[in-house]
N, CA and C of each residue as an Amber inpcrd file, in Angstrom:
protein
   597
 113.2610000  70.4700000 101.1940000 113.1450000  70.4280000  99.5270000
 113.9980000  69.6290000  98.9290000 115.1360000  69.8950000  99.1200000
 116.2590000  69.2230000  98.1980000 116.4290000  68.1810000  98.4190000
 115.9640000  67.3330000  99.4010000 116.2400000  65.5420000  99.1620000
 115.0860000  65.3230000  99.1270000 113.6120000  66.0610000  98.6760000
 112.2290000  65.3410000  98.0800000 112.7430000  65.5610000  96.4350000
 113.2410000  66.8050000  95.9180000 113.6070000  66.6640000  94.6690000
 114.6700000  65.4630000  94.2200000 115.4660000  65.1660000  94.6430000
 116.7880000  64.4590000  94.9140000 116.4230000  62.9280000  94.4420000
 115.0810000  62.7540000  95.6540000 114.6030000  61.5020000  95.3240000
 113.7350000  61.3570000  94.3110000 113.1390000  62.3780000  93.9450000
 112.2400000  62.0220000  92.9570000 113.1010000  61.4930000  91.9700000
 114.2590000  62.5630000  91.3750000 115.1900000  62.6730000  90.4700000
 116.0730000  61.0980000  90.3340000 116.5680000  60.4010000  91.6300000
 116.5070000  59.0550000  91.5310000 115.6670000  57.9790000  91.1670000
 114.3780000  57.8860000  91.2750000 113.3580000  57.4440000  91.0250000
 112.9960000  57.6000000  88.7320000 113.6300000  58.5720000  88.4150000
 113.5300000  58.8250000  87.2390000 111.7620000  59.5070000  87.0340000
 111.4210000  60.3160000  88.2130000 110.6870000  61.0070000  87.9820000
 110.5550000  62.3950000  87.9420000 110.3260000  62.7160000  86.5140000
 110.6200000  64.4760000  86.3660000 109.6670000  64.9650000  86.6430000
 110.3160000  65.8500000  87.9620000 109.2650000  67.2160000  88.2690000
 109.2550000  68.1490000  87.8710000 108.3950000  69.3820000  87.8930000
 108.4140000  70.6340000  87.2890000 108.3940000  71.2160000  88.7220000
 109.2530000  72.8500000  88.1300000 109.3740000  73.4190000  89.1840000
 108.4430000  73.6630000  90.5000000 108.8970000  73.7370000  91.7640000
 108.0460000  74.1960000  92.8220000 107.9940000  75.6760000  92.6070000
 106.2330000  75.6890000  93.1560000 105.5540000  76.9950000  93.2720000
 105.0350000  76.9330000  94.4770000 105.1930000  78.2510000  94.9350000
 103.9590000  78.2270000  96.2320000 102.8770000  77.4200000  96.0090000
 102.1010000  76.9030000  97.0990000 100.8860000  76.5000000  96.9130000
  99.7890000  77.5920000  97.3820000  98.2380000  77.6370000  96.8800000
  97.6070000  78.9820000  97.4940000  96.4240000  78.1240000  98.2830000
  95.6760000  77.1650000  97.4940000  94.9310000  76.8530000  98.4720000
  94.9790000  76.2020000  99.5130000  95.5980000  75.0440000  98.9740000
  96.3280000  73.6210000  99.7890000  96.8820000  74.6880000 101.2010000
  97.8050000  75.3700000 100.9380000  98.0310000  75.7490000 102.0800000
  96.9740000  76.7180000 102.8650000  96.2910000  77.6140000 102.3990000
  95.2370000  77.8630000 103.3160000  94.2400000  77.2680000 103.5270000
  93.8620000  76.0850000 103.3760000  93.2950000  74.8240000 104.6050000
  94.0170000  74.5480000 105.2980000  95.6480000  74.0680000 105.0950000
  96.5960000  73.3650000 105.8720000  96.6940000  74.5180000 107.2680000
  96.4930000  76.0000000 107.2160000  96.9240000  76.5820000 107.8230000
  95.5070000  76.8030000 109.0580000  94.6390000  76.5210000 108.2590000
  93.3810000  76.7090000 109.3980000  93.2120000  75.6200000 109.8130000
  93.4900000  74.2740000 109.0740000  93.1010000  72.9680000 109.6290000
  94.0290000  72.7050000 110.9570000  95.3010000  73.5850000 110.8480000
  96.1190000  72.7290000 112.4770000  96.5830000  73.8330000 112.7080000
  96.3980000  75.1890000 112.3790000  96.5580000  76.4280000 112.9610000
  98.3350000  76.5200000 112.8370000  98.7010000  76.3480000 111.7340000
 100.1890000  77.0450000 111.3330000 100.0370000  78.7680000 111.1180000
 101.1900000  79.3320000 110.7280000 101.4170000  80.3760000 110.5690000
 101.6060000  80.8590000 109.3920000 101.3140000  81.7880000 108.8360000
 100.8380000  82.3100000 107.4310000 102.0480000  82.1260000 106.7370000
 103.5370000  82.3390000 107.6750000 105.0530000  82.4470000 106.9660000
 105.1120000  80.7540000 106.3240000 104.1850000  79.7170000 106.6020000
 104.3450000  78.1800000 106.5000000 104.6210000  78.3230000 104.6020000
 105.5290000  77.5950000 104.5280000 106.0430000  77.4640000 103.3250000
 105.5890000  75.8960000 102.5170000 103.7920000  75.8660000 101.7570000
 103.4850000  75.1970000 101.2180000 103.7590000  74.9520000 100.0420000
 104.6050000  74.0430000  99.4060000 104.6940000  74.0450000  97.8470000
 104.7330000  73.3090000  97.5510000 103.9910000  72.9090000  95.8270000
 103.6820000  71.8690000  95.0870000 104.3400000  72.0110000  93.7790000
 104.8540000  70.6540000  93.3480000 104.7170000  70.1940000  92.0040000
 104.6800000  68.9910000  90.9470000 104.8230000  68.6690000  90.1880000
 103.8990000  67.8080000  89.4520000 104.8970000  67.0880000  89.1070000
 104.7660000  65.6860000  88.7380000 105.8240000  64.4700000  88.8860000
 105.1360000  63.8200000  87.2880000 105.7990000  63.7090000  86.3850000
 105.9250000  62.3480000  85.4490000 106.3290000  61.7680000  85.3990000
 105.6120000  60.7870000  86.1270000 106.3260000  59.5310000  86.2670000
 105.9510000  58.2040000  85.4480000 105.5780000  57.9370000  84.7880000
 105.5160000  57.2800000  82.7990000 106.1470000  58.1380000  81.4800000
 106.3790000  56.9090000  80.9610000 106.5340000  57.7790000  79.3590000
 105.5150000  58.0380000  78.7860000 105.6220000  59.0160000  78.1730000
 104.3040000  59.2790000  77.6220000 103.0210000  60.1680000  77.7160000
 102.2500000  60.2270000  77.1360000 101.0260000  60.6130000  77.7920000
 100.2390000  59.9270000  79.1540000 100.0920000  60.5320000  79.6430000
 100.0430000  60.1040000  81.2890000  99.3840000  60.9910000  82.1700000
  98.4920000  61.2450000  82.9720000  98.4510000  62.2650000  84.0860000
  99.8330000  62.0770000  84.8590000  99.6820000  63.5310000  85.3680000
 100.7140000  63.7800000  86.1270000 100.5490000  63.5830000  87.7490000
 101.3860000  63.6430000  88.6570000 101.2080000  63.3480000  90.0460000
 101.3080000  64.6740000  90.8000000 100.6130000  65.3800000  91.3340000
 100.7630000  66.5870000  92.0710000 101.3780000  66.1310000  93.4310000
 101.7970000  66.7250000  94.2110000 102.4200000  66.5970000  95.1610000
 102.7600000  67.7670000  96.2790000 102.2280000  67.8300000  97.4200000
 102.6440000  68.9030000  98.4340000 103.7140000  68.6880000  99.2020000
 104.5630000  69.5340000  99.1440000 105.7620000  69.5730000 100.0670000
 105.5810000  70.4900000 101.5530000 105.8880000  69.8560000 102.2020000
 106.0340000  70.8560000 103.6150000 107.4210000  71.0250000 104.1000000
 108.3150000  71.9450000 103.7330000 110.1950000  71.2490000 104.1730000
 110.1540000  71.2680000 105.7740000 110.7350000  70.7770000 106.2720000
 110.8460000  70.8310000 107.5670000 111.5310000  72.0960000 108.0090000
 112.1710000  72.4290000 107.3710000 112.6310000  73.9070000 107.8030000
 111.9530000  74.9600000 107.7890000 110.3280000  74.8140000 107.2280000
 109.3880000  75.7900000 107.3930000 109.0900000  76.1340000 108.4090000
 108.3110000  77.5920000 108.4830000 108.0390000  77.8790000 110.2970000
 106.7500000  77.0750000 110.4120000 106.4170000  76.7590000 111.5120000
 105.5130000  76.1870000 112.2070000 105.3990000  74.5150000 111.3260000
 106.6830000  74.0250000 110.9040000 106.5200000  72.5880000 110.4410000
 106.2770000  71.6810000 111.4600000 105.4590000  70.6920000 111.6900000
 105.0160000  69.7610000 112.2600000 105.0520000  68.2290000 111.6540000
 105.1130000  67.2630000 112.1350000 105.3520000  66.0880000 111.5080000
 104.4490000  65.2100000 111.5200000 103.5260000  65.6840000 112.5670000
 101.9820000  65.3180000 112.5850000 101.0160000  65.3960000 111.8060000
 101.7330000  66.7160000 111.0600000 100.2550000  67.5770000 109.8240000
 100.9360000  66.6090000 108.7120000 102.0050000  66.0750000 108.4030000
 101.6370000  64.9780000 107.6460000 100.8960000  63.5410000 107.6780000
 101.1230000  63.2100000 108.9670000 100.3840000  62.3820000 109.1770000
  99.3250000  61.9080000 109.5770000  98.7650000  62.9060000 109.7050000
  96.7610000  63.4610000 109.8230000  96.9480000  63.4440000 108.1550000
  97.1540000  64.5270000 107.4860000  96.8680000  64.3970000 106.2920000
  96.5660000  63.0160000 105.4450000  97.7740000  62.1470000 105.7920000
  98.0000000  60.7790000 104.8740000  96.9690000  59.7890000 105.5210000
  96.1860000  59.6770000 106.7140000  95.4620000  59.1970000 107.5380000
  94.1410000  59.7820000 106.6730000  93.3060000  61.5650000 107.0110000
  92.5960000  60.9740000 106.6760000  92.0300000  61.5800000 105.2690000
  93.2240000  61.3680000 104.4290000  93.0520000  61.5240000 102.7030000
  93.2000000  62.9640000 102.3660000  92.5850000  63.8910000 103.6030000
  92.1630000  65.3910000 103.2740000  92.3510000  65.7150000 102.0880000
  93.7210000  65.6410000 101.2420000  93.9940000  66.4240000  99.9580000
  94.7020000  65.2710000  99.0330000  93.8220000  63.9100000  99.1930000
  94.2750000  63.2770000  97.8800000  93.1190000  63.2710000  97.2580000
  93.1600000  63.8750000  95.7760000  91.9970000  64.1850000  94.7410000
  92.6310000  64.0980000  93.2190000  91.7950000  63.5650000  92.5400000
  92.1520000  63.7110000  91.0400000  91.4850000  65.1860000  90.5010000
  92.6980000  65.8380000  89.9840000  92.2000000  66.9450000  89.2450000
  92.2540000  66.6190000  87.4440000  91.1060000  67.3740000  87.0320000
  90.7120000  67.7750000  85.5580000  91.7900000  69.1830000  85.4820000
  92.5610000  69.2900000  84.1560000  92.7300000  70.4990000  83.7430000
  92.3560000  71.3960000  82.4850000  91.6560000  72.3440000  82.4970000
  90.7690000  73.0790000  81.3950000  91.5710000  74.1630000  80.9120000
  91.8990000  73.4810000  80.0100000  92.9870000  74.7720000  79.3600000
  92.3580000  76.0280000  78.4850000  91.2350000  75.7960000  78.2390000
  90.4390000  76.8900000  77.7070000  88.6990000  76.9750000  78.7670000
  88.7750000  77.1140000  79.4400000  87.8740000  77.4390000  80.3060000
  86.6000000  78.1170000  79.9130000  85.2310000  77.6030000  79.6190000
  84.4780000  78.6880000  79.1250000  83.2510000  78.3080000  80.3970000
  82.6920000  79.6500000  80.5780000  82.2980000  79.9130000  81.4380000
  80.7630000  78.5350000  81.8850000  80.1860000  78.4680000  80.8000000
  79.3490000  77.6540000  80.6920000  79.5190000  76.1120000  80.7560000
  80.3380000  75.9590000  80.5570000  80.9970000  74.3610000  80.3010000
  81.3680000  74.2090000  81.9470000  81.8640000  75.1520000  82.1630000
  82.9090000  74.7020000  83.4750000  81.3720000  75.1320000  84.8570000
  80.0730000  75.5070000  84.4200000  79.3400000  75.5190000  85.5170000
  78.2140000  74.6410000  85.8460000  78.3150000  73.6510000  83.7500000
  77.6250000  72.9280000  83.5130000  78.3500000  71.2990000  84.5930000
  79.8260000  71.3280000  84.5440000  80.5450000  70.5430000  85.0320000
  80.4780000  70.3590000  86.4250000  80.3960000  71.4260000  87.1420000
  80.7200000  71.8750000  88.6410000  79.1660000  71.3060000  88.7960000
  78.2520000  71.6960000  88.7020000  76.7220000  71.2080000  88.5000000
  77.1010000  69.5450000  88.3150000  77.1400000  68.4540000  87.5520000
  77.4450000  67.4350000  87.8380000  77.9790000  67.2690000  88.9790000
  79.0580000  67.3360000  89.3810000  80.0440000  66.7490000  90.3760000
  78.8070000  67.0290000  91.4050000  78.0760000  67.9580000  91.5430000
  77.2470000  68.3450000  92.8320000  76.0300000  67.8040000  92.8600000
  75.4270000  66.8370000  91.8600000  74.3540000  66.5230000  91.6470000
  74.9240000  65.0860000  91.4200000  74.6620000  64.2380000  90.5170000
  75.0470000  63.0100000  90.2420000  76.6910000  62.3620000  91.0470000
  77.2070000  63.3930000  90.5860000  78.4320000  62.8280000  91.6590000
  78.7130000  63.0500000  93.1350000  77.6070000  63.3760000  93.5060000
  77.2510000  63.3770000  95.1440000  79.0110000  64.0520000  96.2930000
  79.1910000  65.3630000  95.5540000  80.3320000  65.8970000  95.9950000
  79.6580000  67.5290000  96.7110000  80.5110000  68.6400000  96.9060000
  80.0280000  68.8240000  97.7310000  81.4230000  70.4320000  97.1460000
  81.0310000  71.6930000  96.5910000  81.5920000  72.7180000  96.3640000
  82.7410000  73.0310000  97.5360000  83.7050000  73.5040000  97.6230000
  84.0700000  73.9290000  99.0250000  85.4120000  75.2390000  98.7560000
  85.0860000  75.5730000  97.8660000  85.6170000  76.7960000  97.0260000
  86.8470000  77.2300000  95.9550000  87.5800000  78.0790000  96.4110000
  88.2830000  78.1000000  95.3030000  89.9480000  78.8610000  95.1040000
  90.9440000  79.0960000  94.8620000  91.6660000  80.1080000  94.7000000
  92.5450000  80.6890000  93.3860000  92.9250000  81.4000000  93.6400000
  93.5150000  81.5180000  91.8740000  95.4770000  81.5900000  92.7140000
  95.9150000  80.9570000  91.6270000  97.6830000  80.5710000  92.0660000
  98.1680000  81.6760000  90.8020000  98.6290000  83.1950000  91.4830000
  99.2650000  83.8360000  90.6130000 100.7390000  83.1750000  89.9740000
 101.1900000  82.2170000  90.5090000 102.4110000  81.8380000  89.9840000
 102.4740000  81.3560000  89.1620000 100.9540000  80.5700000  88.6580000
 101.2770000  79.4840000  87.2500000  99.5700000  80.2390000  86.6540000
  98.9190000  81.3610000  87.0650000  98.1340000  82.0330000  86.3990000
  96.5160000  80.4760000  86.4240000  96.2380000  79.9960000  87.6670000
  95.3040000  79.0570000  87.2330000  94.6350000  79.4220000  88.2170000
  93.2660000  79.0200000  87.8310000  92.3660000  78.8940000  89.6250000
  91.5860000  77.5410000  89.8120000  91.6690000  77.1510000  91.0360000
  91.2210000  75.7280000  91.2850000  89.9560000  75.8340000  92.1860000
  89.2050000  75.1950000  91.6320000  87.6240000  74.8960000  92.1240000
  88.1360000  73.5850000  92.9780000  87.7010000  73.4650000  94.0350000
  87.7120000  72.2980000  94.8280000  86.6160000  71.2450000  95.0500000
  86.2000000  69.9740000  95.0790000  85.2090000  69.7200000  95.3520000
  85.0750000  67.9520000  96.5360000  84.9460000  68.3480000  97.6680000
  84.9320000  67.2630000  98.8580000  83.3950000  66.4960000  98.7090000
  83.6640000  65.4490000  98.9640000  83.0010000  64.1240000  98.8950000
  81.7520000  64.6030000  99.8340000  80.7920000  64.5750000  99.9410000
  79.6950000  64.6440000 100.3710000  79.7450000  63.4950000 101.7370000
  79.2560000  63.3170000 102.5890000  79.0270000  62.6450000 104.1120000
  78.8510000  61.1190000 103.7870000  77.6910000  60.6920000 102.4980000
  77.7570000  59.0470000 102.1160000  78.3480000  58.8780000 101.5990000
  79.2030000  60.1070000 100.5110000  80.3210000  59.7700000  99.9440000
  81.6040000  59.4930000 100.7400000  81.9220000  60.5970000 101.4140000
  83.2320000  59.8740000 102.8760000  83.1820000  58.9010000 103.3890000
  81.9470000  58.2960000 103.3870000  82.2360000  56.9240000 103.9650000
  82.4560000  55.4790000 103.3220000  82.7400000  55.9690000 102.0830000
  83.0790000  55.1590000 101.5260000  85.0470000  55.0160000 102.0350000
  85.6350000  56.1690000 102.0210000  86.8210000  56.0560000 102.1820000
  87.3060000  55.5080000 100.6900000  87.1080000  56.6400000  99.8040000
  88.1770000  56.1780000  98.4960000  89.4620000  56.6960000  98.3830000
  90.0100000  56.0180000  97.4630000  91.3360000  56.5070000  97.9130000
  91.2750000  57.7040000  97.5020000  91.0110000  58.4450000  96.3300000
  90.9940000  60.1850000  96.2100000  89.7230000  60.4410000  96.1990000
  88.9620000  60.9240000  97.5140000  88.1510000  61.0150000  97.6840000
  87.6740000  62.7710000  97.4000000  88.6520000  63.7000000  97.1360000
  88.1700000  65.2410000  96.3760000  88.6930000  65.0900000  94.9790000
  87.8440000  66.2660000  93.8600000  87.9500000  66.4770000  92.7850000
  88.3500000  67.9700000  92.6080000  89.0120000  68.1180000  91.8920000
  89.7780000  69.1640000  91.5460000  89.4400000  70.0830000  90.2540000
  89.2400000  71.0200000  89.8800000  88.9770000  71.4930000  88.6770000
  89.9310000  72.5830000  88.3520000  91.1510000  72.3640000  87.6260000
  92.2740000  73.7310000  87.4820000  92.0960000  74.1390000  86.4550000
  91.9910000  75.2430000  86.3110000  91.4060000  76.1440000  84.6610000
  92.7190000  77.2890000  84.6400000  93.0960000  77.1550000  83.2540000
  93.8570000  78.4610000  83.2020000  93.0300000  79.7360000  82.5620000
  93.9400000  80.8720000  83.6990000  93.6210000  82.2290000  83.9800000
  93.1320000  82.4190000  85.1840000  92.5250000  83.5650000  85.6100000
  91.9120000  84.2750000  86.8440000  90.4540000  84.0840000  86.4810000
  89.8680000  83.0500000  87.2370000  88.3770000  82.4790000  87.3990000
  87.7340000  83.3260000  88.6770000  88.3640000  83.9640000  89.4420000
  88.1900000  84.4640000  90.5100000  86.5360000  84.5340000  90.7170000
  86.4550000  85.2290000  89.7980000  84.7170000  86.2670000  89.8210000
  83.9470000  84.5350000  89.4880000  83.7900000  84.1490000  88.5610000
  82.9530000  83.3310000  87.9670000  83.4690000  81.8150000  89.5050000
  84.0020000  81.9720000  90.0230000  84.2000000  80.6830000  91.2680000
  83.6180000  81.8220000  92.0080000  83.4470000  82.6380000  92.3000000
  83.0960000  83.2180000  93.1930000  81.2630000  83.5380000  93.2700000
  81.0670000  83.1030000  92.6330000  79.3010000  83.1940000  92.1890000
  78.5220000  81.7750000  92.4520000  79.5970000  81.0540000  92.7660000
  79.3810000  79.2130000  93.1120000  79.4210000  79.3340000  94.7000000
  77.9110000  78.8900000  95.0060000  77.8360000  79.2210000  96.6610000
  78.7700000  77.8920000  97.1690000  78.9960000  77.8310000  98.5340000
  79.6360000  76.8350000  99.0600000  78.5260000  76.5360000 100.2800000
  78.3030000  75.4730000  99.9930000  77.1590000  74.9250000 101.3220000
  78.3230000  74.2530000 103.0130000  78.3770000  75.3400000 103.4010000
  79.3740000  75.0800000 104.7700000  78.4530000  74.3100000 105.3760000
  77.4440000  73.8160000 105.4230000  77.0150000  72.7420000 106.8040000
  77.0290000  71.5180000 105.7900000  77.0320000  71.3720000 104.5980000
  77.0610000  69.9330000 104.1950000  78.3070000  69.3140000 104.1040000
  79.3370000  70.8880000 103.8980000  80.9570000  70.6460000 104.0860000
  81.5050000  69.9420000 105.5900000  80.7750000  70.8360000 106.3280000
  81.0650000  70.2030000 107.9530000  80.5100000  68.9520000 107.9510000
  79.8320000  68.2730000 107.0680000  79.4640000  67.0560000 108.2030000
  80.4100000  66.0530000 107.1690000  80.3090000  66.6340000 105.7040000
  81.8500000  65.8450000 105.3030000  82.6160000  65.1910000 105.8670000
  83.5580000  66.7030000 106.3700000  84.9580000  66.9930000 107.3560000
  84.6490000  65.5760000 108.3100000  83.3040000  65.8780000 108.9850000
  83.3900000  65.0970000 110.4230000  83.4470000  63.5070000 110.3960000
  82.9010000  63.2540000 108.7280000  83.0110000  62.0020000 108.1470000
  84.2260000  61.3510000 108.0630000  85.2620000  62.2510000 107.5690000
  85.9830000  61.8520000 107.1830000  87.4490000  61.6460000 108.4600000
  87.0460000  62.5610000 109.3540000  87.6820000  62.6660000 110.6760000
  86.9640000  61.7760000 111.6790000  85.7150000  60.6590000 111.2130000
  85.7800000  59.6680000 111.7890000  86.2140000  58.2520000 111.2450000
  86.9720000  58.4170000 109.7870000  87.2940000  57.2940000 108.8640000
  88.7250000  57.3700000 109.9100000  89.2180000  58.6380000 110.5230000
  90.5830000  58.6160000 111.3880000  90.2310000  57.4770000 112.3260000
  89.4020000  57.3910000 113.0280000  89.2740000  57.0910000 114.5340000
  89.2980000  55.3110000 114.0350000  88.1750000  55.2300000 113.0210000
  87.9400000  54.1000000 112.7410000  89.6870000  53.1990000 112.5220000
  90.1790000  53.9460000 111.7300000  91.8950000  53.5790000 111.5090000
  92.4250000  53.1540000 112.9180000  92.2860000  54.4810000 113.5500000
  92.7970000  54.3130000 114.9520000  92.3350000  52.8420000 115.7170000
  90.9100000  52.5580000 115.3250000  90.6470000  51.8610000 116.4560000
  91.3620000  50.0950000 115.5960000  90.9180000  50.0530000 114.0990000
  91.8980000  49.1200000 113.4570000  93.2090000  48.3740000 114.2080000
  94.0530000  49.8000000 114.0230000  95.4840000  49.8040000 114.4330000
  95.4840000  49.6070000 115.9200000  95.3120000  49.0970000 116.3650000
  95.0550000  49.3770000 117.9620000  95.1630000  47.6550000 118.2960000
  96.1260000  47.0450000 118.5820000  96.6350000  45.6330000 119.2470000
  95.6000000  45.1480000 120.1530000  95.0340000  44.3350000 119.9270000
  94.0410000  43.4900000 120.9560000  93.8620000  41.9960000 121.3920000
  94.0720000  41.5980000 122.5430000  93.9740000  40.6100000 122.9780000
  95.4000000  39.8200000 122.5740000  96.3660000  40.6100000 122.7530000
  97.8460000  40.3730000 122.8100000  98.1850000  40.1400000 121.2590000
  97.2950000  40.1420000 120.2200000  98.2670000  39.8070000 118.7200000
  98.1170000  41.3170000 118.1600000  99.1020000  41.3780000 117.2290000
  99.1540000  42.7300000 116.4690000  98.0070000  42.9800000 116.1080000
  97.8630000  43.9500000 115.3200000  97.0960000  44.6850000 114.7110000
  97.1080000  44.8940000 113.1590000  95.9540000  44.4720000 112.5130000
  96.2480000  44.1340000 111.5200000  96.5110000  45.4180000 110.0590000
  96.9560000  45.1980000 109.4380000  97.8760000  47.0020000 108.3390000
  96.4280000  46.9240000 107.8180000  96.6380000  48.7730000 108.2690000
  95.6550000  49.4350000 107.4050000  96.2430000  50.5280000 106.3980000
  95.9360000  50.4720000 104.9390000  96.3840000  51.1410000 104.1880000
  96.1620000  52.2950000 104.5040000  97.3950000  53.2290000 103.9430000
  97.4110000  54.3610000 104.1930000  97.8960000  54.9040000 102.9890000
  96.9470000  56.1840000 102.0500000  97.4020000  56.4080000 100.8190000
  98.3160000  58.1730000 100.8020000  99.5430000  57.7920000 100.0280000
  99.7010000  59.2500000  99.8630000  98.7880000  60.0660000  98.9280000
  98.7900000  61.4520000  99.1540000  98.7160000  62.6180000  98.0530000
  99.0350000  62.2640000  97.7240000
C-alpha cells in the first residue's frame, strides 16, 4: 500500500485517502475464492491539473490475507473491473431510474447489482456489457453510477438479469482465451504484443 502511494506521489498524482472497497471486494471474493478478510482498498487520483475526471484505482496489498499475484493478472486480462464512473451528488429517484433504463436498453448493458459504501456514504450501481457488447473488447466495458447517500432500497428494486449477466461474463472469459492464443508463440516466431489495460 505504501509503495503504491509513494509511486503516485512520485508521478505527481494526488491520491485521496484509501478506503475499504465494498462492491469490488465482494466480486473479487466470489470470483477468486478470497477470504472475507482480504484487504481490497480504493483510492482516486488526480492525474491532470484543472477540472478533469479522476482515476479510480483498486489496491490489493501483498500483505493482505489471500493475496495472489494471479488475481491482478486475471483482472487486467479480462478487464472485469475497468469502468467509466459517473458521480451523482444529488441523485433523484426518477432521474436515476431513467438513466439506468437507458443504459440497459440503448446502452446494451446489464445491471449487475449495487452496494453502499459507508466509508464515504455513497451507493454504486454497476452495469456490465451485454454479451454482444463484451465481444467488442472495449477498454472500459463497465459503467458505474456512483450516488451520494444510501440508496440501497432504491437500487434493490432494479432486477439483476442473472442469465444475461452470466452470458456477458462467459464472453469476457472467452476474450481471455483469445488473448492467450494471440500470446502463444507459433512457427518459431515471437507472439505479437497484446494490449492489456489497467483498471
